[in-house]
Each structure stands twice: as C-alpha cells, then as structure tokens.
Amino acid sequence: MARGLQALFVLSLTLLVAACTVPNQGGSTQEEVQRAAYTHNGPAKLTLYTMLSNRNGAGAHTSLMINGSQRVAFDPAGSFRHPDIVSRNDTVYGMTPYLVDQYTRFHARETYHVVIQEITVSPEVAERALQLAVNHPAVSQSYCAKSTAALIAQLPGFEDAPQ
C-alpha cells in the first residue's frame, strides 16, 4: 500500500472539526442485523466520508464505510435516517449501492458537500475494521472525527494515523 496515499487518507481526519450533533438512534435487533447483511463484490476497501460546510469549509461530520465480509458504514453520532436503515449503535448494516447513494445524498445538500476518499486494503485489514466498527459502543455527540480516527489508528498500516 502506498505510504503517501495512506498519509493523505489519514491526514484528512486531522482537518476536521468534530461537529457531529445527532447521536445514531439505531437499535435494530440481532435478527434484523443478520438479515440486512450485504456483501459487496468489490475489493476490500475503506471509504472515508467527510461532510464539509459550503460556507466556511469546516468539518461537520465524518464516517467510514467498510467493505469487508459485509459492507457497513461506521457512522458515529450520525444522523442518517432512511426507512430501510438497519443500525446498531453507530454501525449501519446492509449498505447496498442504493443505500450508499441515499447516504451520500442525505449528507450533500445546499449547505454541505461530501468529500469521499477510498483506499483499497487487504481483506484482513477490512475485516479488522469491520469488527472494530461492529463492536464499538455508540459515540457521544461531537466525537465522530475522533472516534473514526481512533478506529482507523487500530488498523495494521494505519497505526500512525493522527488522533
């Protein structure tokens, strides 16, 4: 994995102001979570979402999509709502192409734009990220960037990620 690409990916985390203000209220049952599991046929990948203010460029929210044995979004203290959403703590399950599109559109609006950065990782790194997200307790308001950076820093090859 290119060290420069890793550095750019994690540097983006430091440019954010953790301004998440709505805790994820998802409380789906284990059966709902299991039914919602979606496996995407693309490569193992981490996708960092950064929502930025169009007015002043300040960070408003950060989340991480993980494509491992299943595709989920780690949406700490997130406000994403959709009738098809299945979430537990801050992990959104069943991130089909349709829900990924809805997720992006939910955050991109007149006052905010979404910066999306992807990095292909080994299946082992993606699986570790998935397990960290699934087992992460719900994040308090205003800690989306901090919790996302802390999760990423636990991954092999990202240990030096700024926090």
PDB file of C-alpha atoms in Angstrom:
ATOM      1  CA  MET A   1       0.000   0.000   0.000  1.00  0.00           C
ATOM      2  CA  ALA A   2       1.440   3.373  -0.952  1.00  0.00           C
ATOM      3  CA  ARG A   3       2.590   5.249   2.142  1.00  0.00           C
ATOM      4  CA  GLY A   4       1.703   8.593   0.526  1.00  0.00           C
ATOM      5  CA  LEU A   5      -1.873   7.504  -0.136  1.00  0.00           C
ATOM      6  CA  GLN A   6      -2.206   6.322   3.453  1.00  0.00           C
ATOM      7  CA  ALA A   7      -0.860   9.625   4.712  1.00  0.00           C
ATOM      8  CA  LEU A   8      -3.327  11.591   2.576  1.00  0.00           C
ATOM      9  CA  PHE A   9      -6.187   9.412   3.773  1.00  0.00           C
ATOM     10  CA  VAL A  10      -5.414   9.856   7.443  1.00  0.00           C
ATOM     11  CA  LEU A  11      -4.384  13.500   7.090  1.00  0.00           C
ATOM     12  CA  SER A  12      -7.941  14.259   6.068  1.00  0.00           C
ATOM     13  CA  LEU A  13      -9.007  13.212   9.545  1.00  0.00           C
ATOM     14  CA  THR A  14      -6.939  15.956  11.107  1.00  0.00           C
ATOM     15  CA  LEU A  15      -8.587  18.646   9.005  1.00  0.00           C
ATOM     16  CA  LEU A  16     -11.966  18.031  10.527  1.00  0.00           C
ATOM     17  CA  VAL A  17     -13.759  19.804  13.280  1.00  0.00           C
ATOM     18  CA  ALA A  18     -15.780  17.159  15.091  1.00  0.00           C
ATOM     19  CA  ALA A  19     -19.180  18.784  14.789  1.00  0.00           C
ATOM     20  CA  CYS A  20     -21.490  15.782  14.734  1.00  0.00           C
ATOM     21  CA  THR A  21     -24.519  16.707  16.763  1.00  0.00           C
ATOM     22  CA  VAL A  22     -27.069  13.922  16.481  1.00  0.00           C
ATOM     23  CA  PRO A  23     -26.444  10.532  18.087  1.00  0.00           C
ATOM     24  CA  ASN A  24     -27.310   7.498  15.994  1.00  0.00           C
ATOM     25  CA  GLN A  25     -30.573   6.221  17.413  1.00  0.00           C
ATOM     26  CA  GLY A  26     -30.488   2.844  15.693  1.00  0.00           C
ATOM     27  CA  GLY A  27     -31.313  -0.078  17.880  1.00  0.00           C
ATOM     28  CA  SER A  28     -32.028  -2.896  15.468  1.00  0.00           C
ATOM     29  CA  THR A  29     -32.286  -6.422  16.792  1.00  0.00           C
ATOM     30  CA  GLN A  30     -29.637  -9.059  16.097  1.00  0.00           C
ATOM     31  CA  GLU A  31     -32.040 -10.797  13.693  1.00  0.00           C
ATOM     32  CA  GLU A  32     -32.564  -7.549  11.752  1.00  0.00           C
ATOM     33  CA  VAL A  33     -28.811  -7.006  11.616  1.00  0.00           C
ATOM     34  CA  GLN A  34     -28.233 -10.539  10.307  1.00  0.00           C
ATOM     35  CA  ARG A  35     -30.987 -10.195   7.673  1.00  0.00           C
ATOM     36  CA  ALA A  36     -29.578  -6.856   6.494  1.00  0.00           C
ATOM     37  CA  ALA A  37     -26.022  -8.136   5.926  1.00  0.00           C
ATOM     38  CA  TYR A  38     -24.880  -7.195   2.442  1.00  0.00           C
ATOM     39  CA  THR A  39     -21.752  -8.489   0.743  1.00  0.00           C
ATOM     40  CA  HIS A  40     -20.387  -6.235  -1.977  1.00  0.00           C
ATOM     41  CA  ASN A  41     -18.311  -7.935  -4.663  1.00  0.00           C
ATOM     42  CA  GLY A  42     -15.766  -5.111  -4.905  1.00  0.00           C
ATOM     43  CA  PRO A  43     -12.316  -5.134  -3.337  1.00  0.00           C
ATOM     44  CA  ALA A  44     -11.707  -4.816   0.381  1.00  0.00           C
ATOM     45  CA  LYS A  45     -11.866  -1.088   0.916  1.00  0.00           C
ATOM     46  CA  LEU A  46     -12.174   1.727   3.417  1.00  0.00           C
ATOM     47  CA  THR A  47     -14.105   4.797   2.315  1.00  0.00           C
ATOM     48  CA  LEU A  48     -13.786   7.949   4.375  1.00  0.00           C
ATOM     49  CA  TYR A  49     -16.727  10.358   4.160  1.00  0.00           C
ATOM     50  CA  THR A  50     -16.135  13.944   5.207  1.00  0.00           C
ATOM     51  CA  MET A  51     -19.041  16.384   5.254  1.00  0.00           C
ATOM     52  CA  LEU A  52     -17.853  19.973   4.878  1.00  0.00           C
ATOM     53  CA  SER A  53     -19.650  23.280   5.185  1.00  0.00           C
ATOM     54  CA  ASN A  54     -20.075  25.106   1.880  1.00  0.00           C
ATOM     55  CA  ARG A  55     -19.976  28.383   3.778  1.00  0.00           C
ATOM     56  CA  ASN A  56     -16.632  28.102   5.567  1.00  0.00           C
ATOM     57  CA  GLY A  57     -15.163  24.661   4.771  1.00  0.00           C
ATOM     58  CA  ALA A  58     -15.438  23.478   8.378  1.00  0.00           C
ATOM     59  CA  GLY A  59     -15.880  19.785   9.022  1.00  0.00           C
ATOM     60  CA  ALA A  60     -19.402  18.831  10.009  1.00  0.00           C
ATOM     61  CA  HIS A  61     -19.327  15.026  10.130  1.00  0.00           C
ATOM     62  CA  THR A  62     -17.046  12.077   9.435  1.00  0.00           C
ATOM     63  CA  SER A  63     -17.861   8.437   8.821  1.00  0.00           C
ATOM     64  CA  LEU A  64     -16.203   5.335   7.426  1.00  0.00           C
ATOM     65  CA  MET A  65     -17.647   2.784   5.042  1.00  0.00           C
ATOM     66  CA  ILE A  66     -16.030  -0.607   5.317  1.00  0.00           C
ATOM     67  CA  ASN A  67     -16.168  -3.228   2.596  1.00  0.00           C
ATOM     68  CA  GLY A  68     -15.079  -6.482   4.192  1.00  0.00           C
ATOM     69  CA  SER A  69     -17.012  -9.719   4.582  1.00  0.00           C
ATOM     70  CA  GLN A  70     -20.006  -7.382   4.535  1.00  0.00           C
ATOM     71  CA  ARG A  71     -20.373  -3.693   3.740  1.00  0.00           C
ATOM     72  CA  VAL A  72     -21.304  -1.404   6.618  1.00  0.00           C
ATOM     73  CA  ALA A  73     -20.960   2.258   7.488  1.00  0.00           C
ATOM     74  CA  PHE A  74     -19.432   3.280  10.791  1.00  0.00           C
ATOM     75  CA  ASP A  75     -21.480   6.460  11.267  1.00  0.00           C
ATOM     76  CA  PRO A  76     -20.523   7.692  14.744  1.00  0.00           C
ATOM     77  CA  ALA A  77     -23.083  10.055  16.266  1.00  0.00           C
ATOM     78  CA  GLY A  78     -24.621  10.132  12.802  1.00  0.00           C
ATOM     79  CA  SER A  79     -27.985  11.477  11.778  1.00  0.00           C
ATOM     80  CA  PHE A  80     -28.626   9.324   8.692  1.00  0.00           C
ATOM     81  CA  ARG A  81     -32.257   8.252   8.592  1.00  0.00           C
ATOM     82  CA  HIS A  82     -33.965   6.149   5.961  1.00  0.00           C
ATOM     83  CA  PRO A  83     -36.886   3.690   6.136  1.00  0.00           C
ATOM     84  CA  ASP A  84     -34.606   0.827   5.020  1.00  0.00           C
ATOM     85  CA  ILE A  85     -31.857   1.508   7.545  1.00  0.00           C
ATOM     86  CA  VAL A  86     -30.749  -1.200   9.945  1.00  0.00           C
ATOM     87  CA  SER A  87     -28.323   0.037  12.553  1.00  0.00           C
ATOM     88  CA  ARG A  88     -26.972  -0.890  15.912  1.00  0.00           C
ATOM     89  CA  ASN A  89     -25.012   1.604  17.961  1.00  0.00           C
ATOM     90  CA  ASP A  90     -23.245   3.555  15.227  1.00  0.00           C
ATOM     91  CA  THR A  91     -22.932   0.834  12.596  1.00  0.00           C
ATOM     92  CA  VAL A  92     -25.293   0.920   9.631  1.00  0.00           C
ATOM     93  CA  TYR A  93     -25.748  -2.510   8.047  1.00  0.00           C
ATOM     94  CA  GLY A  94     -26.823  -3.538   4.568  1.00  0.00           C
ATOM     95  CA  MET A  95     -25.031  -0.759   2.689  1.00  0.00           C
ATOM     96  CA  THR A  96     -26.235  -1.756  -0.755  1.00  0.00           C
ATOM     97  CA  PRO A  97     -25.450   0.530  -3.700  1.00  0.00           C
ATOM     98  CA  TYR A  98     -28.897   2.083  -3.199  1.00  0.00           C
ATOM     99  CA  LEU A  99     -28.270   2.849   0.486  1.00  0.00           C
ATOM    100  CA  VAL A 100     -24.781   4.171  -0.261  1.00  0.00           C
ATOM    101  CA  ASP A 101     -26.362   6.569  -2.754  1.00  0.00           C
ATOM    102  CA  GLN A 102     -29.023   7.565  -0.215  1.00  0.00           C
ATOM    103  CA  TYR A 103     -26.369   8.036   2.465  1.00  0.00           C
ATOM    104  CA  THR A 104     -24.349  10.365   0.254  1.00  0.00           C
ATOM    105  CA  ARG A 105     -27.415  12.317  -0.886  1.00  0.00           C
ATOM    106  CA  PHE A 106     -28.616  12.652   2.709  1.00  0.00           C
ATOM    107  CA  HIS A 107     -25.420  14.494   3.623  1.00  0.00           C
ATOM    108  CA  ALA A 108     -24.911  16.504   0.414  1.00  0.00           C
ATOM    109  CA  ARG A 109     -27.226  19.487   0.368  1.00  0.00           C
ATOM    110  CA  GLU A 110     -27.198  23.231  -0.181  1.00  0.00           C
ATOM    111  CA  THR A 111     -25.143  23.896   2.946  1.00  0.00           C
ATOM    112  CA  TYR A 112     -22.765  20.873   2.872  1.00  0.00           C
ATOM    113  CA  HIS A 113     -20.782  18.847   0.393  1.00  0.00           C
ATOM    114  CA  VAL A 114     -19.301  15.384   0.777  1.00  0.00           C
ATOM    115  CA  VAL A 115     -15.666  14.511   0.173  1.00  0.00           C
ATOM    116  CA  ILE A 116     -15.223  10.786  -0.432  1.00  0.00           C
ATOM    117  CA  GLN A 117     -11.798   9.140  -0.212  1.00  0.00           C
ATOM    118  CA  GLU A 118     -11.288   5.452  -0.851  1.00  0.00           C
ATOM    119  CA  ILE A 119      -8.351   3.214  -0.169  1.00  0.00           C
ATOM    120  CA  THR A 120      -8.097  -0.442  -1.096  1.00  0.00           C
ATOM    121  CA  VAL A 121      -6.818  -2.547   1.785  1.00  0.00           C
ATOM    122  CA  SER A 122      -6.165  -6.207   2.399  1.00  0.00           C
ATOM    123  CA  PRO A 123      -9.170  -8.361   3.302  1.00  0.00           C
ATOM    124  CA  GLU A 124      -7.629  -8.779   6.768  1.00  0.00           C
ATOM    125  CA  VAL A 125      -7.485  -5.009   7.362  1.00  0.00           C
ATOM    126  CA  ALA A 126     -11.065  -4.585   6.132  1.00  0.00           C
ATOM    127  CA  GLU A 127     -12.237  -7.387   8.399  1.00  0.00           C
ATOM    128  CA  ARG A 128     -10.448  -5.863  11.384  1.00  0.00           C
ATOM    129  CA  ALA A 129     -12.103  -2.502  10.643  1.00  0.00           C
ATOM    130  CA  LEU A 130     -15.470  -4.243  10.361  1.00  0.00           C
ATOM    131  CA  GLN A 131     -15.040  -5.949  13.729  1.00  0.00           C
ATOM    132  CA  LEU A 132     -13.922  -2.706  15.378  1.00  0.00           C
ATOM    133  CA  ALA A 133     -16.968  -0.876  13.995  1.00  0.00           C
ATOM    134  CA  VAL A 134     -19.453  -3.602  14.915  1.00  0.00           C
ATOM    135  CA  ASN A 135     -18.110  -3.838  18.458  1.00  0.00           C
ATOM    136  CA  HIS A 136     -17.759  -0.096  19.004  1.00  0.00           C
ATOM    137  CA  PRO A 137     -20.160   1.388  21.549  1.00  0.00           C
ATOM    138  CA  ALA A 138     -22.367   4.285  20.492  1.00  0.00           C
ATOM    139  CA  VAL A 139     -20.410   7.516  20.167  1.00  0.00           C
ATOM    140  CA  SER A 140     -21.343  10.679  22.026  1.00  0.00           C
ATOM    141  CA  GLN A 141     -22.284  13.820  20.175  1.00  0.00           C
ATOM    142  CA  SER A 142     -19.429  15.773  18.589  1.00  0.00           C
ATOM    143  CA  TYR A 143     -16.987  12.830  18.577  1.00  0.00           C
ATOM    144  CA  CYS A 144     -17.407  11.486  15.047  1.00  0.00           C
ATOM    145  CA  ALA A 145     -13.962  12.510  13.754  1.00  0.00           C
ATOM    146  CA  LYS A 146     -12.189  11.469  16.951  1.00  0.00           C
ATOM    147  CA  SER A 147     -13.830   8.037  17.061  1.00  0.00           C
ATOM    148  CA  THR A 148     -13.294   7.438  13.333  1.00  0.00           C
ATOM    149  CA  ALA A 149      -9.623   8.396  13.627  1.00  0.00           C
ATOM    150  CA  ALA A 150      -9.214   6.159  16.688  1.00  0.00           C
ATOM    151  CA  LEU A 151     -10.759   3.212  14.833  1.00  0.00           C
ATOM    152  CA  ILE A 152      -8.511   3.744  11.804  1.00  0.00           C
ATOM    153  CA  ALA A 153      -5.408   4.028  14.015  1.00  0.00           C
ATOM    154  CA  GLN A 154      -6.069   0.486  15.278  1.00  0.00           C
ATOM    155  CA  LEU A 155      -5.676  -0.962  11.787  1.00  0.00           C
ATOM    156  CA  PRO A 156      -2.444  -2.504  10.525  1.00  0.00           C
ATOM    157  CA  GLY A 157      -0.631   0.061   8.390  1.00  0.00           C
ATOM    158  CA  PHE A 158      -2.536   2.973   9.926  1.00  0.00           C
ATOM    159  CA  GLU A 159      -1.039   2.915  13.421  1.00  0.00           C
ATOM    160  CA  ASP A 160       0.447   6.390  12.969  1.00  0.00           C
ATOM    161  CA  ALA A 161      -2.846   7.971  11.969  1.00  0.00           C
ATOM    162  CA  PRO A 162      -3.258  11.298  13.765  1.00  0.00           C
ATOM    163  CA  GLN A 163      -5.803  11.406  16.511  1.00  0.00           C
TER     164      GLN A 163
END
